[in-house]
CSV table of C-alpha atoms in Angstrom, one decimal:
chain,number,residue,atom,x,y,z
I,678,UNK,CA,23.8,40.4,43.4
I,679,UNK,CA,21.5,43.2,43.9
I,680,UNK,CA,17.7,42.3,44.8
I,681,UNK,CA,16.6,44.0,41.2
I,682,UNK,CA,18.8,42.3,39.3
I,683,UNK,CA,17.7,38.4,41.0
I,684,UNK,CA,14.2,39.6,40.5
I,685,UNK,CA,14.8,40.5,36.9
I,686,UNK,CA,16.7,37.5,36.1
I,687,UNK,CA,14.1,35.2,37.5
I,688,UNK,CA,11.6,37.2,35.2
I,689,UNK,CA,13.8,36.5,31.8
I,690,UNK,CA,13.9,32.8,33.4
I,691,UNK,CA,10.5,32.2,33.3
I,692,UNK,CA,10.2,34.4,30.5
I,693,UNK,CA,12.6,31.9,28.4
I,694,UNK,CA,10.6,28.4,27.8
I,695,UNK,CA,7.9,30.8,26.3
I,696,UNK,CA,10.2,32.9,24.1
I,697,UNK,CA,12.0,30.0,23.0
I,698,UNK,CA,8.9,28.0,21.9
I,699,UNK,CA,7.5,31.5,19.8
I,700,UNK,CA,10.8,31.9,18.1
I,701,UNK,CA,11.0,27.9,17.5
I,702,UNK,CA,7.4,27.5,16.5
I,703,UNK,CA,6.1,31.1,14.8
I,704,UNK,CA,8.9,33.3,14.0
I,705,UNK,CA,11.7,31.1,12.4
I,706,UNK,CA,8.6,29.4,10.0
I,707,UNK,CA,7.3,32.7,9.7
I,708,UNK,CA,10.8,34.5,8.4
I,709,UNK,CA,11.0,30.8,6.3
I,710,UNK,CA,7.5,31.4,5.1
I,711,UNK,CA,8.3,35.5,4.0
I,712,UNK,CA,11.6,34.2,2.1
I,713,UNK,CA,9.7,31.3,0.5
I,714,UNK,CA,7.2,34.0,-0.8
I,715,UNK,CA,10.1,35.7,-2.8
I,716,UNK,CA,11.1,32.3,-4.7
I,717,UNK,CA,9.7,30.9,-8.1
I,718,UNK,CA,8.8,28.4,-9.8
I,719,UNK,CA,10.7,26.5,-13.0
I,720,UNK,CA,8.3,23.8,-13.8
I,721,UNK,CA,7.5,21.8,-10.6
I,722,UNK,CA,11.2,22.8,-9.0
I,723,UNK,CA,11.0,25.9,-6.6
I,724,UNK,CA,14.1,28.9,-7.4
I,725,UNK,CA,14.9,30.6,-4.3
I,726,UNK,CA,16.1,33.9,-4.7
I,727,UNK,CA,14.6,37.6,-4.7
I,728,UNK,CA,11.8,37.8,-6.9
I,729,UNK,CA,8.2,40.1,-5.8
I,730,UNK,CA,6.7,38.3,-8.8
I,731,UNK,CA,4.3,36.3,-6.8
I,732,UNK,CA,3.2,39.9,-4.8
I,733,UNK,CA,3.2,41.3,-8.3
I,734,UNK,CA,0.3,38.6,-9.4
I,735,UNK,CA,-1.3,38.9,-6.5
I,736,UNK,CA,-2.6,41.9,-7.0
I,737,UNK,CA,-2.7,42.0,-10.7
I,738,UNK,CA,-4.2,38.7,-11.0
I,739,UNK,CA,-8.3,39.4,-10.8
I,740,UNK,CA,-8.8,35.9,-9.7
I,741,UNK,CA,-6.5,36.0,-6.8
I,742,UNK,CA,-7.4,40.3,-6.1
I,743,UNK,CA,-11.1,38.5,-5.7
I,744,UNK,CA,-10.2,35.9,-3.2
I,745,UNK,CA,-8.6,38.6,-1.2
I,746,UNK,CA,-11.8,40.6,-1.9
I,747,UNK,CA,-14.3,37.9,-0.6
I,748,UNK,CA,-12.6,37.2,2.2
I,749,UNK,CA,-12.6,40.4,3.7
I,750,UNK,CA,-16.2,40.8,2.6
I,751,UNK,CA,-17.3,38.0,4.5
I,752,UNK,CA,-15.6,38.5,7.1
I,753,UNK,CA,-16.5,42.1,7.7
I,754,UNK,CA,-19.9,40.9,7.4
I,755,UNK,CA,-19.8,38.1,9.5
I,756,UNK,CA,-18.3,40.4,12.4
I,757,UNK,CA,-20.7,43.3,12.5
I,758,UNK,CA,-23.8,40.8,12.5
I,759,UNK,CA,-22.1,38.3,15.0
I,760,UNK,CA,-21.5,41.8,17.1
I,761,UNK,CA,-25.4,43.5,16.6
I,762,UNK,CA,-26.5,39.4,17.5
I,763,UNK,CA,-24.4,38.6,20.6
I,764,UNK,CA,-24.5,42.4,22.1
I,765,UNK,CA,-28.2,41.8,23.2
I,766,UNK,CA,-27.8,38.2,24.2
I,767,UNK,CA,-24.9,38.8,26.3
I,768,UNK,CA,-27.2,41.9,28.5
I,769,UNK,CA,-30.1,39.4,28.6
I,770,UNK,CA,-27.6,36.9,30.5
I,771,UNK,CA,-26.0,39.8,32.5
I,772,UNK,CA,-29.2,42.1,33.1
I,773,UNK,CA,-32.0,39.6,33.0
I,774,UNK,CA,-31.3,36.5,33.8
I,775,UNK,CA,-31.0,35.7,38.1
I,776,UNK,CA,-27.4,35.7,38.7
I,777,UNK,CA,-27.6,31.9,39.9
I,778,UNK,CA,-29.1,30.8,36.5
I,779,UNK,CA,-26.0,32.7,34.1
I,780,UNK,CA,-23.8,30.1,34.5
I,781,UNK,CA,-26.2,27.8,33.2
I,782,UNK,CA,-27.3,30.3,30.7
I,783,UNK,CA,-23.0,30.8,29.6
I,784,UNK,CA,-23.0,27.1,29.4
I,785,UNK,CA,-25.8,26.4,27.1
I,786,UNK,CA,-23.6,29.6,25.0
I,787,UNK,CA,-20.7,27.8,24.4
I,788,UNK,CA,-22.3,24.3,23.6
I,789,UNK,CA,-21.0,25.1,20.1
I,790,UNK,CA,-17.7,24.9,21.0
I,791,UNK,CA,-17.7,21.5,22.4
I,792,UNK,CA,-19.0,20.3,18.7
I,793,UNK,CA,-15.6,19.4,16.2
I,794,UNK,CA,-15.6,22.2,13.4
I,795,UNK,CA,-16.2,19.9,10.8
I,796,UNK,CA,-19.5,18.8,12.6
I,797,UNK,CA,-20.8,21.8,12.8
I,798,UNK,CA,-20.2,22.7,9.7
I,799,UNK,CA,-21.8,19.6,7.8
I,800,UNK,CA,-24.7,19.9,10.3
I,801,UNK,CA,-25.6,23.9,8.7
I,802,UNK,CA,-25.2,21.5,5.6
I,803,UNK,CA,-27.8,19.4,6.5
I,804,UNK,CA,-30.0,22.0,7.9
I,805,UNK,CA,-29.6,24.4,4.7
I,806,UNK,CA,-29.8,21.9,2.0
I,807,UNK,CA,-31.9,21.5,-0.8
I,808,UNK,CA,-34.1,18.7,1.3
I,809,UNK,CA,-32.8,20.3,4.3
I,810,UNK,CA,-34.9,21.7,7.4
I,811,UNK,CA,-34.9,25.3,6.0
I,812,UNK,CA,-36.8,24.1,2.6
I,813,UNK,CA,-39.0,21.9,3.9
I,814,UNK,CA,-40.4,24.4,6.7
I,815,UNK,CA,-40.7,27.7,3.4
I,816,UNK,CA,-42.2,24.4,1.3
I,817,UNK,CA,-44.6,23.2,4.0
I,818,UNK,CA,-45.7,27.4,4.7
I,819,UNK,CA,-45.6,27.9,1.0
I,820,UNK,CA,-43.5,30.7,0.9
I,821,UNK,CA,-41.4,29.1,-1.7
I,822,UNK,CA,-42.7,27.0,-4.8
I,823,UNK,CA,-39.4,25.1,-4.9
I,824,UNK,CA,-36.7,24.6,-2.6
I,825,UNK,CA,-34.0,27.7,-2.8
I,826,UNK,CA,-30.2,27.5,-3.3
I,827,UNK,CA,-28.7,28.4,-0.3
I,828,UNK,CA,-25.8,25.9,0.1
I,829,UNK,CA,-23.0,26.9,-2.0
I,830,UNK,CA,-23.4,30.4,-1.7
I,831,UNK,CA,-22.0,33.3,0.2
I,832,UNK,CA,-24.8,33.5,2.7
I,833,UNK,CA,-24.8,29.6,3.8
I,834,UNK,CA,-20.8,30.5,4.9
I,835,UNK,CA,-21.9,33.9,6.6
I,836,UNK,CA,-24.5,31.7,8.7
I,837,UNK,CA,-22.2,29.0,9.8
I,838,UNK,CA,-20.0,31.1,10.6
I,839,UNK,CA,-22.1,33.8,12.9
I,840,UNK,CA,-23.5,30.7,14.3
I,841,UNK,CA,-19.9,30.0,15.7
I,842,UNK,CA,-18.7,33.5,16.9
I,843,UNK,CA,-22.1,35.2,18.3
I,844,UNK,CA,-21.0,32.6,21.1
I,845,UNK,CA,-17.4,33.7,21.3
I,846,UNK,CA,-18.6,37.6,21.1
I,847,UNK,CA,-21.4,37.0,24.0
I,848,UNK,CA,-18.7,35.8,25.9
I,849,UNK,CA,-16.4,38.8,25.8
I,850,UNK,CA,-19.1,41.4,25.7
I,851,UNK,CA,-20.4,40.0,28.9
I,852,UNK,CA,-17.1,39.9,30.6
I,853,UNK,CA,-17.5,43.7,30.4
I,854,UNK,CA,-21.2,44.0,30.9
I,855,UNK,CA,-21.2,42.1,34.8
I,856,UNK,CA,-17.8,44.6,35.5
I,857,UNK,CA,-20.0,47.7,34.8
I,858,UNK,CA,-21.7,49.5,38.5
I,859,UNK,CA,-25.9,50.2,37.8
I,860,UNK,CA,-24.8,53.3,39.3
I,861,UNK,CA,-23.4,54.6,36.3
I,862,UNK,CA,-26.8,54.3,34.4
I,863,UNK,CA,-28.6,55.8,37.3
I,864,UNK,CA,-26.7,58.5,37.3
I,865,UNK,CA,-27.1,59.3,33.7
I,866,UNK,CA,-30.6,59.0,34.6
I,867,UNK,CA,-30.7,61.3,37.3
I,868,UNK,CA,-28.6,63.9,34.8
I,869,UNK,CA,-31.9,63.8,32.3
I,870,UNK,CA,-30.5,61.3,30.0
I,871,UNK,CA,-32.7,58.7,28.3
I,872,UNK,CA,-32.6,54.9,27.9
I,873,UNK,CA,-31.3,54.9,24.6
I,874,UNK,CA,-29.3,58.2,25.8
I,875,UNK,CA,-27.4,56.0,28.7
I,876,UNK,CA,-26.9,53.2,26.3
I,877,UNK,CA,-25.4,55.0,23.7
I,878,UNK,CA,-23.2,57.8,25.6
I,879,UNK,CA,-22.5,55.3,29.0
I,880,UNK,CA,-23.0,51.5,28.4
I,881,UNK,CA,-21.5,51.0,24.7
I,882,UNK,CA,-18.6,53.1,25.2
I,883,UNK,CA,-17.6,51.0,28.7
I,884,UNK,CA,-18.1,47.6,27.0
I,885,UNK,CA,-15.6,48.5,23.3
I,886,UNK,CA,-13.1,46.8,25.2
I,887,UNK,CA,-15.1,43.5,24.6
I,888,UNK,CA,-16.9,44.3,21.4
I,889,UNK,CA,-13.2,44.7,20.2
I,890,UNK,CA,-11.7,42.3,21.5
I,891,UNK,CA,-14.1,39.9,20.7
I,892,UNK,CA,-14.7,41.4,16.9
I,893,UNK,CA,-11.0,41.1,16.3
I,894,UNK,CA,-10.7,37.5,17.4
I,895,UNK,CA,-13.6,37.2,15.0
I,896,UNK,CA,-12.1,39.0,12.2
I,897,UNK,CA,-8.6,36.6,12.8
I,898,UNK,CA,-10.3,33.3,13.0
I,899,UNK,CA,-12.8,34.1,10.2
I,900,UNK,CA,-10.7,35.4,7.5
I,901,UNK,CA,-8.2,32.3,8.4
I,902,UNK,CA,-10.6,29.8,8.3
I,903,UNK,CA,-10.9,27.2,5.6
I,904,UNK,CA,-13.2,24.8,6.5
I,905,UNK,CA,-16.4,26.5,6.6
I,906,UNK,CA,-16.3,28.1,2.8
I,907,UNK,CA,-14.9,24.9,1.7
I,908,UNK,CA,-18.2,23.2,3.2
I,909,UNK,CA,-21.1,25.7,3.0
I,910,UNK,CA,-19.3,28.1,0.4
I,911,UNK,CA,-18.3,25.3,-2.0
I,912,UNK,CA,-16.0,26.9,-4.4
I,913,UNK,CA,-18.6,29.1,-6.3
I,914,UNK,CA,-16.3,31.8,-4.9
I,915,UNK,CA,-13.0,32.0,-3.6
I,916,UNK,CA,-11.7,33.1,-0.4
I,917,UNK,CA,-8.4,33.5,0.6
I,918,UNK,CA,-7.6,30.2,2.6
I,919,UNK,CA,-9.1,28.2,-0.4
I,920,UNK,CA,-6.6,29.7,-2.7
I,921,UNK,CA,-3.7,28.7,-0.6
I,922,UNK,CA,-4.6,25.3,-0.6
I,923,UNK,CA,-5.7,25.3,-4.4
I,924,UNK,CA,-1.8,26.4,-4.7
I,925,UNK,CA,-0.9,23.8,-2.3
I,926,UNK,CA,-2.9,20.9,-2.9
I,927,UNK,CA,-2.9,20.9,-7.2
I,928,UNK,CA,-0.5,23.6,-8.5
I,929,UNK,CA,1.9,22.9,-5.5
I,930,UNK,CA,3.3,26.2,-5.7
I,931,UNK,CA,4.5,26.5,-2.4
I,932,UNK,CA,6.0,30.2,-3.6
I,933,UNK,CA,2.8,31.4,-4.2
I,934,UNK,CA,1.3,29.9,-1.5
I,935,UNK,CA,3.2,31.7,1.1
I,936,UNK,CA,3.0,35.1,-0.5
I,937,UNK,CA,-0.7,35.0,-0.2
I,938,UNK,CA,-0.2,33.5,3.4
I,939,UNK,CA,1.9,36.8,4.3
I,940,UNK,CA,-0.6,39.1,2.7
I,941,UNK,CA,-3.3,37.2,4.7
I,942,UNK,CA,-0.6,37.7,7.9
I,943,UNK,CA,-0.6,41.8,6.9
I,944,UNK,CA,-3.8,41.6,6.9
I,945,UNK,CA,-4.4,40.5,10.4
I,946,UNK,CA,-1.6,42.7,11.1
I,947,UNK,CA,-3.5,46.0,9.9
I,948,UNK,CA,-6.7,44.9,11.6
I,949,UNK,CA,-5.0,44.2,15.0
I,950,UNK,CA,-3.5,48.1,14.7
I,951,UNK,CA,-6.8,49.4,13.7
I,952,UNK,CA,-8.5,47.8,16.9
I,953,UNK,CA,-5.2,48.0,19.1
I,954,UNK,CA,-6.7,51.2,20.9
I,955,UNK,CA,-9.8,49.0,22.5
I,956,UNK,CA,-8.0,45.9,23.0
I,957,UNK,CA,-7.2,45.9,26.4
I,958,UNK,CA,-7.4,42.2,27.2
I,959,UNK,CA,-7.0,42.8,31.1
I,960,UNK,CA,-10.5,44.6,31.1
I,961,UNK,CA,-12.2,42.0,29.3
């Protein structure tokens, strides 16, 4: 056996456990879900077959189509707001905080990750509620005459998401920023560029891998999240994960829930291909 063949066999041997795990717990369940999405319901009985009726219903029933639109709108708003807030925070940590304090700053930034997702959502419920900190502060300052209805709105959902994802984006952007040589900015300034031009034409393009990677992770985690919209947004406007849970829990319509899940997976896949140009994890 040649050395190249032996190395190739060793490589496949090392890769085999991961491939088997992925096939067993992702590919096969996903194919089963796709097959189930083409089934139909006869009363409470699942009738297997090849019926595209579930997909037709998703894109013709306004309630379901609206849930998809709501998920996309919320996810896009959360992603954009999180990027806008995270980039300056990452830049402050990378360029303004002394090197010996940067680890502590990053530690403080990731503290929300150490808290249960449910606990974070319920914490925001207490902060934004009728008798929460925000309303009490606004009433005390005389800004409003009566408590604002923040909980059970899209705004509450966005606030809860942004609180979590700003930290995630800060880490990915910071990882890019600390790799930048200050000579790039100096060279641009020597060529006559002002601070805005240095940022727009030098710094920002070089940090796009971190920005897009963090934005993609934000998109994936946000659009598939059920807990935050359920706790903070209530059922005032359904998102796609909430609609899937309703089909599973209340209606017991597993084929329709599977079709909704396939549509959700397709949206995430399209987002990946849209961002794949900048998704270079080795540079983050």
